[in-house]
Short mmCIF file of C-alpha atoms and ligand atoms in Angstrom, two decimals:
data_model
loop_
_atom_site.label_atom_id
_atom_site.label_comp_id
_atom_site.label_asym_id
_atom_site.label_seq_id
_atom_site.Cartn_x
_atom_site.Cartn_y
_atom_site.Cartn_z
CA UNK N 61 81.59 80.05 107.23
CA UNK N 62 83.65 81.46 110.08
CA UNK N 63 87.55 83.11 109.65
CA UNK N 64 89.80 83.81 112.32
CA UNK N 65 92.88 85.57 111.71
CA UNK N 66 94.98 84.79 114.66
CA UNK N 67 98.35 85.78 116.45
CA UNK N 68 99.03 88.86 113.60
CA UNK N 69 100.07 92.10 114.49
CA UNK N 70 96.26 94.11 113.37
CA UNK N 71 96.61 97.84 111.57
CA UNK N 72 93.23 99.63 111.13
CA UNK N 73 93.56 103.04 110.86
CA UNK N 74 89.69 103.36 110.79
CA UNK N 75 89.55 102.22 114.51
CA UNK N 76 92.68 103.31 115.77
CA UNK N 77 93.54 99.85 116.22
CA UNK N 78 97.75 99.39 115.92
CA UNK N 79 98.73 95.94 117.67
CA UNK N 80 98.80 92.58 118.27
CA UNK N 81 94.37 91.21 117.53
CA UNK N 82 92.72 88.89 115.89
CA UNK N 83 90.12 89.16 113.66
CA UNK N 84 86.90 87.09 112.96
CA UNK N 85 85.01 87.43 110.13
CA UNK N 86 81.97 85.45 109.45
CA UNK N 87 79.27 84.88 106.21
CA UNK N 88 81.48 87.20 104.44
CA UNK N 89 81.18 90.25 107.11
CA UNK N 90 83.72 91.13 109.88
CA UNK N 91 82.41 90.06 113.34
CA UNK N 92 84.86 91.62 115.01
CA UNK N 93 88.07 91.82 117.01
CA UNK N 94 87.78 89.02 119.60
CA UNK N 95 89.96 88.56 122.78
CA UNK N 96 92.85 86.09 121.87
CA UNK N 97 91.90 83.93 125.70
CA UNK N 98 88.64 83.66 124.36
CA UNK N 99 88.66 80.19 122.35
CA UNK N 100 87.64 80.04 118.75
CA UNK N 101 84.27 79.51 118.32
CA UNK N 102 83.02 75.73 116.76
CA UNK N 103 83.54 75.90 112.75
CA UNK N 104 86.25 78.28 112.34
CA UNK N 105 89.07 78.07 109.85
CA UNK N 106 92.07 79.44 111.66
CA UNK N 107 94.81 81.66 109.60
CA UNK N 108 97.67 81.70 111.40
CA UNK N 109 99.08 85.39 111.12
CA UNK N 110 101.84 84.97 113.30
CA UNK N 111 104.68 87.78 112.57
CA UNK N 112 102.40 89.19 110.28
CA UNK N 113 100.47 92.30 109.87
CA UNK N 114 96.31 92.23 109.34
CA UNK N 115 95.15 95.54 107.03
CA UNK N 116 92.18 96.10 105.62
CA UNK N 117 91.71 95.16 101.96
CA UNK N 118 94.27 97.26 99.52
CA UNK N 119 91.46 99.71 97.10
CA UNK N 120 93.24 100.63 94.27
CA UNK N 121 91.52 103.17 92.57
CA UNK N 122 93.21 103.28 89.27
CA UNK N 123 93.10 100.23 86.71
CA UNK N 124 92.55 99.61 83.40
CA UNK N 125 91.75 95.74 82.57
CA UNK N 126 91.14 96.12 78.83
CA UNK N 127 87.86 94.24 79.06
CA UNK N 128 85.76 94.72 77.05
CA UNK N 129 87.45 95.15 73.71
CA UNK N 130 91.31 94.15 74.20
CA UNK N 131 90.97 90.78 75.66
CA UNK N 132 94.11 89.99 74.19
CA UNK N 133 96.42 92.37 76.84
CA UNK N 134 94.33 91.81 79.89
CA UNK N 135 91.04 90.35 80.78
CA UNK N 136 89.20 91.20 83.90
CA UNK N 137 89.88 87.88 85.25
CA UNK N 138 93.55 88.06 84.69
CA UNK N 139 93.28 91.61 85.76
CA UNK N 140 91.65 90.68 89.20
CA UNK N 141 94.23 87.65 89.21
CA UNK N 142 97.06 90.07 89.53
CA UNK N 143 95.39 92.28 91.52
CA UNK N 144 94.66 90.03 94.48
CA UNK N 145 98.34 88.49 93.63
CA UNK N 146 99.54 92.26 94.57
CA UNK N 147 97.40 92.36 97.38
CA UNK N 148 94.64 94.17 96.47
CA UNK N 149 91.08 93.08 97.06
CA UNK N 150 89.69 95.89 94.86
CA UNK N 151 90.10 97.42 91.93
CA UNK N 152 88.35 100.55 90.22
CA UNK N 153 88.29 99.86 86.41
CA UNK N 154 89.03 102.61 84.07
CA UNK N 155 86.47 103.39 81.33
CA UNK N 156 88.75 103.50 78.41
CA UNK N 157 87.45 99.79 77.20
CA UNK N 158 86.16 99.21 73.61
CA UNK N 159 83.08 100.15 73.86
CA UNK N 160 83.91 102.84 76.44
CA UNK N 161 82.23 102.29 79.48
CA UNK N 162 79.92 105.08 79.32
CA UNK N 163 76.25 102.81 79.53
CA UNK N 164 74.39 100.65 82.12
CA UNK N 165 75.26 97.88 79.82
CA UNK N 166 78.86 97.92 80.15
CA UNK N 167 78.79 98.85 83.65
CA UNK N 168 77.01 95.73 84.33
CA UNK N 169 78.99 93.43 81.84
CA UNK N 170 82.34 94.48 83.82
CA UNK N 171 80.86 93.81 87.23
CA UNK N 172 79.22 90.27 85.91
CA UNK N 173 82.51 89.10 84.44
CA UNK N 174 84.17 89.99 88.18
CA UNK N 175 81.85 88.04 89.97
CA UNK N 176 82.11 85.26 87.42
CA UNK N 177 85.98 85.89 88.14
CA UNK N 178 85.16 85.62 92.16
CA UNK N 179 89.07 87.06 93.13
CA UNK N 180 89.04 90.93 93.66
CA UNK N 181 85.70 93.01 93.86
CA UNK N 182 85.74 94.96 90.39
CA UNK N 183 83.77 98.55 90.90
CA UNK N 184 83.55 99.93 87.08
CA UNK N 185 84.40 104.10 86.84
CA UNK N 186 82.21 105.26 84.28
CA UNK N 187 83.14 107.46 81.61
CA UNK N 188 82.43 111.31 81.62
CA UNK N 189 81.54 112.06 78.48
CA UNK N 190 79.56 109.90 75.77
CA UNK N 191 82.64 107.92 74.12
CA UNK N 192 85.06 110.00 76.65
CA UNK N 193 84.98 112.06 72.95
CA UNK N 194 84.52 114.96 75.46
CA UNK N 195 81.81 116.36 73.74
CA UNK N 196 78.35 115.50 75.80
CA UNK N 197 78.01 113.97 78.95
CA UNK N 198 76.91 110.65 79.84
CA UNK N 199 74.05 109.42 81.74
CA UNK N 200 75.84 109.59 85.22
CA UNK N 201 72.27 108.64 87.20
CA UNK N 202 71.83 105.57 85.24
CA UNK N 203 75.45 104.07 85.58
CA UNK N 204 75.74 104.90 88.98
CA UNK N 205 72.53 102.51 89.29
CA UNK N 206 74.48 99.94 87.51
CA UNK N 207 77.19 100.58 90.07
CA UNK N 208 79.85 102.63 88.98
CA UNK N 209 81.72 104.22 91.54
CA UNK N 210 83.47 107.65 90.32
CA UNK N 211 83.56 109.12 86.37
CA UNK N 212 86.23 109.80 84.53
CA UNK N 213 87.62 110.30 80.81
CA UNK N 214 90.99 109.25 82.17
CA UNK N 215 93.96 109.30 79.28
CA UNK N 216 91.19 111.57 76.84
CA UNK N 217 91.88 115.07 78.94
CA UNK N 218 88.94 116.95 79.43
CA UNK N 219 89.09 119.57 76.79
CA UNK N 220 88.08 122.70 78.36
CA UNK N 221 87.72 124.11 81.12
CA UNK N 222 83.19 124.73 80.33
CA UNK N 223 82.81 120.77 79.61
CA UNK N 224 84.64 120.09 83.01
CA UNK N 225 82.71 122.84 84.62
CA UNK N 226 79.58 121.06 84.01
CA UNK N 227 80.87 117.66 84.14
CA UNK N 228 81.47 118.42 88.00
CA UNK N 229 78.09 119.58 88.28
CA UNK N 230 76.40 117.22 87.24
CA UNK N 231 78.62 114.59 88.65
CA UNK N 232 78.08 116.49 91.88
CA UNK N 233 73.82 115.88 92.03
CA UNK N 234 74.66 112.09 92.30
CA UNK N 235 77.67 112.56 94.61
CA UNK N 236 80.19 111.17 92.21
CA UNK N 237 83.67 112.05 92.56
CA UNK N 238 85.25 113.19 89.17
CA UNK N 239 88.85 111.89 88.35
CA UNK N 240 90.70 113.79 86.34
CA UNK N 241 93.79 112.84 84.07
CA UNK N 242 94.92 116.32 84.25
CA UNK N 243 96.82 117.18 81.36
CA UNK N 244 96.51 120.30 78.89
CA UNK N 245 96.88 118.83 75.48
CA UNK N 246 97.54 121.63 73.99
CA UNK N 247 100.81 121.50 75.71
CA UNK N 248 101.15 117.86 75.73
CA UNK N 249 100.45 117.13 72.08
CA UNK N 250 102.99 115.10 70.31
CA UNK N 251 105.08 114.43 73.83
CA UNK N 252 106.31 111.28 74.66
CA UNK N 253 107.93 111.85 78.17
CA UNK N 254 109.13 114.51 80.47
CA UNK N 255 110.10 117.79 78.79
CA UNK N 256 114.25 117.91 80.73
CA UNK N 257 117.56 117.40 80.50
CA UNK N 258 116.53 113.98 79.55
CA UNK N 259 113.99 114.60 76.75
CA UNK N 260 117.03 116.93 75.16
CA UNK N 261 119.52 114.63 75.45
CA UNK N 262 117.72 111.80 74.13
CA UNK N 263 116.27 113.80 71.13
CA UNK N 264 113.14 113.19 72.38
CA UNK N 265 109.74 115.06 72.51
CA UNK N 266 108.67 116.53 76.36
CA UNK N 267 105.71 117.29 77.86
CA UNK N 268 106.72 120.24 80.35
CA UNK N 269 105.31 119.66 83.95
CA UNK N 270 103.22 122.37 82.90
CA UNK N 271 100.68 120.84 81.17
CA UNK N 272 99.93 118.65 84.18
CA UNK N 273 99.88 121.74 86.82
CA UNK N 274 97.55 123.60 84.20
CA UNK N 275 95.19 121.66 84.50
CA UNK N 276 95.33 120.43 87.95
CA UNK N 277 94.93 124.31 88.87
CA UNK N 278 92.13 124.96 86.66
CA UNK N 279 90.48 121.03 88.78
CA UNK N 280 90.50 122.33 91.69
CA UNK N 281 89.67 126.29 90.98
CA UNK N 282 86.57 124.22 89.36
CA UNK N 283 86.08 122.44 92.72
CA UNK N 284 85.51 125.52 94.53
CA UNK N 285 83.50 127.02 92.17
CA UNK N 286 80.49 123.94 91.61
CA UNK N 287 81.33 122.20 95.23
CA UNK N 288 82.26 119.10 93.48
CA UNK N 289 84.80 116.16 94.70
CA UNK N 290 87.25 116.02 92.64
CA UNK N 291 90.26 113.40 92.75
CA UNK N 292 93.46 114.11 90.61
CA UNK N 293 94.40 111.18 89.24
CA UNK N 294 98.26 109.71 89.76
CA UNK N 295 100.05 113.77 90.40
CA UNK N 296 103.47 113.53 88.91
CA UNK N 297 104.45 116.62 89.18
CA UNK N 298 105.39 119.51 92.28
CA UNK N 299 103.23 121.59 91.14
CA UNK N 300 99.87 119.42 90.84
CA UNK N 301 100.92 118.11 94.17
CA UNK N 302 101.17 121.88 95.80
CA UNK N 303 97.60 122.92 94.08
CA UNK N 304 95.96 119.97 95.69
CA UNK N 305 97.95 121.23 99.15
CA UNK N 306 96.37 124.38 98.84
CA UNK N 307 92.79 123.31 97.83
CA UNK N 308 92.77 121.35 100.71
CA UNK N 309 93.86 123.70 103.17
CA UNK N 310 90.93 125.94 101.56
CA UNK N 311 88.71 123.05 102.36
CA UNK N 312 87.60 121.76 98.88
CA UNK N 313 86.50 118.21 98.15
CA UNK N 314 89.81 117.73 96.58
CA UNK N 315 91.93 114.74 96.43
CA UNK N 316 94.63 112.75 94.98
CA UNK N 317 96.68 109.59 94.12
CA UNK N 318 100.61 108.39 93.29
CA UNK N 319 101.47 105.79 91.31
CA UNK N 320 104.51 103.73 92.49
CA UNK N 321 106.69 104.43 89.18
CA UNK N 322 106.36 107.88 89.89
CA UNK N 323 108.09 108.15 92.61
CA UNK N 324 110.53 104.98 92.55
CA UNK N 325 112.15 106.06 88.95
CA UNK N 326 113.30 109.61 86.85
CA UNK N 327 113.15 110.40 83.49
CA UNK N 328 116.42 108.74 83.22
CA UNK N 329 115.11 105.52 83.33
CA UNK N 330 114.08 106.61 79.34
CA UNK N 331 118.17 106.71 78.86
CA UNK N 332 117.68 103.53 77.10
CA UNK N 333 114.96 104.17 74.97
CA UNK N 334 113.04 101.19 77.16
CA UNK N 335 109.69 101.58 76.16
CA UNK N 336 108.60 99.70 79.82
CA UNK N 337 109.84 103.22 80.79
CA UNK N 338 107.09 105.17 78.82
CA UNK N 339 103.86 105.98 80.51
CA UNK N 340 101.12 109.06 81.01
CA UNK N 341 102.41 110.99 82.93
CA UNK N 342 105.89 110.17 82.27
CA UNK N 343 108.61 109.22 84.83
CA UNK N 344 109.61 112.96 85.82
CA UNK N 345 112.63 114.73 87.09
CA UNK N 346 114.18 114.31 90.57
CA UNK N 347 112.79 117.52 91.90
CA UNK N 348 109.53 116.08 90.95
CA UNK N 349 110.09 113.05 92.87
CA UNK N 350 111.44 114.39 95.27
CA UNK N 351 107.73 116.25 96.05
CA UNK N 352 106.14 113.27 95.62
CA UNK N 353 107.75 112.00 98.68
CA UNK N 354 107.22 114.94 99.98
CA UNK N 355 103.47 114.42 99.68
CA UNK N 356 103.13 111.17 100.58
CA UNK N 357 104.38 111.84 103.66
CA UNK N 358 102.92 114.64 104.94
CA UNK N 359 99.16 113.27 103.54
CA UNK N 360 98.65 115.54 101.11
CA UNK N 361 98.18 112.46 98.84
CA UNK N 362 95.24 110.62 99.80
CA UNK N 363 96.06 107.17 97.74
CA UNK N 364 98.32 104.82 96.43
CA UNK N 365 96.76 103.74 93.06
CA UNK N 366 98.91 101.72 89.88
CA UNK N 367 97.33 102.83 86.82
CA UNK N 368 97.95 99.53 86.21
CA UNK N 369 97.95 99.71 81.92
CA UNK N 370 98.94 96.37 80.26
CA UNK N 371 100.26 96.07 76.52
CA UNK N 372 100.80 93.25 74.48
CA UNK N 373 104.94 92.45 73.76
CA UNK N 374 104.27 93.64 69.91
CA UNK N 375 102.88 96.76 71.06
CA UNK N 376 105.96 97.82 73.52
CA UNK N 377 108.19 96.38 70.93
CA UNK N 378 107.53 99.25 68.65
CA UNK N 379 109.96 102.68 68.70
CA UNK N 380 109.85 104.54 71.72
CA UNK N 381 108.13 107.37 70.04
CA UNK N 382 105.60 104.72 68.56
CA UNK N 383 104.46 102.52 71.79
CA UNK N 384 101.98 102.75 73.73
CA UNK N 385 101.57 104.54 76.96
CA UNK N 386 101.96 102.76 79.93
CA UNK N 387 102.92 99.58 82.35
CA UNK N 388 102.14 97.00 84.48
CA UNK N 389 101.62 97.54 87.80
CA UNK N 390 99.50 95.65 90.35
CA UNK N 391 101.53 93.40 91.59
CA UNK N 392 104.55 95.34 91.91
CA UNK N 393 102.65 98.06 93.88
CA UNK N 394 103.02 97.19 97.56
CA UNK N 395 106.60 96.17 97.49
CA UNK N 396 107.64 99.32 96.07
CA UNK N 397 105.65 100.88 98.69
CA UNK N 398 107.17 98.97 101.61
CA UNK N 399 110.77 100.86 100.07
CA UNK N 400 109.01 104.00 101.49
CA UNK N 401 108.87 102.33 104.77
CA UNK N 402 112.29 100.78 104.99
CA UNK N 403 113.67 103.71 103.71
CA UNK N 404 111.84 105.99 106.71
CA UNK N 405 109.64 108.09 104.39
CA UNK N 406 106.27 106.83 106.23
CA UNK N 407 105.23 104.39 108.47
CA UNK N 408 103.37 101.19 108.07
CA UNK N 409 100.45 102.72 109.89
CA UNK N 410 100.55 105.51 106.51
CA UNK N 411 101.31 102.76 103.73
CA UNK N 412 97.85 101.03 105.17
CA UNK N 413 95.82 103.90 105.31
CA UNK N 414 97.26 105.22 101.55
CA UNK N 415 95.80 101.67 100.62
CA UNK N 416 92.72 101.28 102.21
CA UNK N 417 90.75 103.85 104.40
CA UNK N 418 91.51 106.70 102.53
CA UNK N 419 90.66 105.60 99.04
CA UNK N 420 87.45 103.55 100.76
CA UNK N 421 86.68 107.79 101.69
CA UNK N 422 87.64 108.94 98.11
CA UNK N 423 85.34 107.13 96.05
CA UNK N 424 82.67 106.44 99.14
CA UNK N 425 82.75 102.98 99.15
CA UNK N 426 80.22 102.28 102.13
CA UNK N 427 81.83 99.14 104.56
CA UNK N 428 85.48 99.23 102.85
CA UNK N 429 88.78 99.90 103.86
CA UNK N 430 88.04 99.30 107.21
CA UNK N 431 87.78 96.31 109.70
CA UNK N 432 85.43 97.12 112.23
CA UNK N 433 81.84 94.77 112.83
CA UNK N 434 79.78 94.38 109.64
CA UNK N 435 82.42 96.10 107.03
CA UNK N 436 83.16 93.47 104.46
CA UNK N 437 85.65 90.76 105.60
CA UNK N 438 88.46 91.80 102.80
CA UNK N 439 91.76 91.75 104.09
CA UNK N 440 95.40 92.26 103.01
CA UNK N 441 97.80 90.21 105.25
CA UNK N 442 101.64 91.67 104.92
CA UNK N 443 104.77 90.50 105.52
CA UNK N 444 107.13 93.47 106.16
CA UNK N 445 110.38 91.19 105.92
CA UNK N 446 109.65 89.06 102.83
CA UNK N 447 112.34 89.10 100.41
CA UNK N 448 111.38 88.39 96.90
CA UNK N 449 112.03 88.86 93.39
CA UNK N 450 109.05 89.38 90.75
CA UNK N 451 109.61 87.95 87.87
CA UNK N 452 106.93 89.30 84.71
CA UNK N 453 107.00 86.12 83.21
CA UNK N 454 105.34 84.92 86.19
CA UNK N 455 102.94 87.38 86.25
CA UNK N 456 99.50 87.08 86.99
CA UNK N 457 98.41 89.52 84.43
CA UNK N 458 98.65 88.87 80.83
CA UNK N 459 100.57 91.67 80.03
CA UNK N 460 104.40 92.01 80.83
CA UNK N 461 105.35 95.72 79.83
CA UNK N 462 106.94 96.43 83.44
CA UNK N 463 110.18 98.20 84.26
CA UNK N 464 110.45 96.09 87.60
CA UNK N 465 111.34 92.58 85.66
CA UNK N 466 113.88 90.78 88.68
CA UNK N 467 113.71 93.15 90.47
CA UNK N 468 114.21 92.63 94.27
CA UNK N 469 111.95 93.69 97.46
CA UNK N 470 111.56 93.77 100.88
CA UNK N 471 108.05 93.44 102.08
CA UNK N 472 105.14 92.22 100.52
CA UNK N 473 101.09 91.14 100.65
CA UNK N 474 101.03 87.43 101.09
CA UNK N 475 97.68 86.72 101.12
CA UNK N 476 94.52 88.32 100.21
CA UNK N 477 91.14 87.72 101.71
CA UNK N 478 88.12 88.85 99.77
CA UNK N 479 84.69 88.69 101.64
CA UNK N 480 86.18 86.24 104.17
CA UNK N 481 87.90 83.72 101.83
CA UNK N 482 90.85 83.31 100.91
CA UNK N 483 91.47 84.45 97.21
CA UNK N 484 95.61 84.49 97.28
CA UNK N 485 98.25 82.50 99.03
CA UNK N 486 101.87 83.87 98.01
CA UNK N 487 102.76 80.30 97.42
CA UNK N 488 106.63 80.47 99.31
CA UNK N 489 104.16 82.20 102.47
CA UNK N 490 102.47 78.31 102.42
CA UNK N 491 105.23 76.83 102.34
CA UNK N 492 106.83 78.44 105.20
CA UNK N 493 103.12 78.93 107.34
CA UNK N 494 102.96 75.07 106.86
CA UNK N 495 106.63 74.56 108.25
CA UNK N 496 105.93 77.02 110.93
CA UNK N 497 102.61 75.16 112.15
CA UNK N 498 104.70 71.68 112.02
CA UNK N 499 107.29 73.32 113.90
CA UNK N 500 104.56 74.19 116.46
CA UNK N 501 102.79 71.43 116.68
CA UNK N 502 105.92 69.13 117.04
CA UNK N 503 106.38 70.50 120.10
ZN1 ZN F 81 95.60 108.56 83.22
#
């Protein structure tokens, strides 16, 4: 089983490799970056990448696929559907499942049902804390044998600052990187979006930036005191984004992700009382996005992730002060990030490595988010250009709580490659590849 991506335009930030290279993956692993006079070797399927860009395979670190527990809102089929659909050929599941993922067994269950699924590689995050009740750890050793890749209690905050203390210790002995959901509840407690203008207007309760930057403070103070890695998980706010500035300049193991809502809409998106508009964290205030931006450009955020959180239509139905936390996200993800780059905030070289090398580094995931020989042969193939509109009711996952219903992009992932074969062809992309090899060929 041979692939050659041919005639793209190939970004690997890993290698240092910007420009026009074709790729050749065989059995699964990259071969390597052949010279385009050399002729494609017998038994090759040829993907013609022609005006396109060649990335290594989008990593989101930050999913939840509801499996097992809440089939009804996601599955981690449908989840990995979407995912690959958005262009990512990896996904880190969350823990918050029913069970929690906080056992071997589940850890394995999750990573069965994603091979049965064969789309997107599915790498399970274990939970913290027995039941992510926050009360006694879990047994760290023994799911990271099972394959999880990072723990986390992710939406259950921490408690104190003693549990997390010795969370990151122990985390530390098997080189796990703790992801935090950094939140201080007693500041947080009853909130259902941004404490503002908004939240006063609207008659609403806030949670104050504060009780993000508490605890993202207290994360990476903990950092430097047991040497752990610790990864923030989707910073909304200035001041969570300027502690993880500082710990890194410090040089702690300390690192962090955006989600696209974040930084694409304010607090005023809640004018309506649209519950597609209410998530943890909420949608902030423009200063807030504003250093978000901010970050993202200068690389003080490591990773694009979507905390992608489907809900069933009943669910988001409900009062705003009654639904659930949290949207859709995966396959919205990459075109809202491709705004940043038509709109001159970074580069396409910086949107790849936000979505591949650098979480591949976060979470050490050994032969990922890069393309050079014998790294696994996933792939994200872009088109910078593509106009489209996404319509939920199309949507891959089975979950349609998303505030970017019709909404309207440039750029997008048009095909994803997992482990050399192709899992996702955007299905217009065929349409026009085929036209454009007729046109060729014609000639
Ligand atoms: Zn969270």
């Amino acid at each position: 089983m041979k692939l050659l991506i041919a005639n793209g335009y190939l970004i690997d930030p890993s290698q240092g490799v910007n420009g026009g290279k074709d790729l050749l993956i065989e059995d699964g692993r990259v071969v390597g970056l052949p010279n385009r006079s050399d002729a494609a070797p017998e038994d090759t399927e040829v993907f013609d990448a022609t005006g396109l860009v060649i990335a290594p395979g989008f990593i989101d670190l930050h999913v939840h696929l509801r499996e097992p527990g809440q089939e009804y809102k996601e599955t981690i089929a449908t989840g990995a559907a979407a995912a690959v659909a958005g262009g990512w050929t990896t996904i880190c599941a969350m823990p918050n499942t029913d069970p929690v993922n906080d056992s071997p067994a589940v850890t394995r269950f999750v990573i069965e049902q994603s091979e049965r699924a064969h789309l997107a590689n599915v790498f399970p995050i274990g939970a913290l804390t027995k039941g992510s009740a926050g009360k006694e750890l879990s047994e760290m050793g023994e799911m990271k044998n099972a394959g999880i890749v990072a723990v986390s209690d992710d939406g259950r905050p921490v408690p104190t600052a003693a549990m997390m203390r010795r969370a990151m210790e122990y985390a530390r002995g098997f080189d796990l990187t703790v992801v935090d959901h950094c939140q201080d509840p007693s500041l947080s407690a009853g909130a259902v979006m941004h404490e503002g203008r908004w939240s006063v207007i609207l008659g609403l309760k806030g949670m104050p930036a504060a009780a993000e930057e508490v605890d993202a403070i207290r994360d990476c103070i903990l950092a430097r005191l047991t040497g752990a890695r610790a990864h923030l998980a989707h910073v909304s706010t200035r001041g969570a984004l300027d502690a993880v500035r500082q710990a890194k300049e410090i040089g702690l193991r300390v690192t962090c992700e955006v989600a696209p809502h974040h930084w694409t809409l304010t607090d005023e998106a809640v004018s309506e009382y649209d519950t597609n508009a209410k998530m943890n964290p909420p949608l902030r205030s423009p200063d807030h996005v504003g250093a978000l931006l901010e970050g993202l450009r200068d690389g003080t955020v490591d990773a694009i992730a979507t905390d992608h959180a489907p809900h069933h239509s009943d669910e988001k139905a409900l009062e705003f002060d009654q639904a659930p936390f949290g949207i859709t996200g995966l396959e919205t993800a990459v075109g809202l990030a491709f705004d940043l780059v038509h709109q001159g905030v970074i580069n396409l070289q910086r949107l790849v490595e936000l979505c591949s090398i650098n979480p591949a580094r976060v979470f050490s995931l050994a032969d990922r988010g890069t393309l050079r020989p014998n790294a696994w042969g996933d792939v994200t193939i872009l088109d910078p250009d593509f106009q489209w509109t996404f319509d939920a009711a199309r949507s891959r996952s089975k979950s349609r709580n998303t505030p970017f219903n019709k909404r309207s992009f440039q750029g997008a992932a048009v095909a994803s490659i997992v482990k050399g074969q192709i899992v996702y062809l955007h299905p217009e992309f065929a349409r026009i590849s085929e036209s454009k090899h007729t046109a060729g060929s014609a000639k």
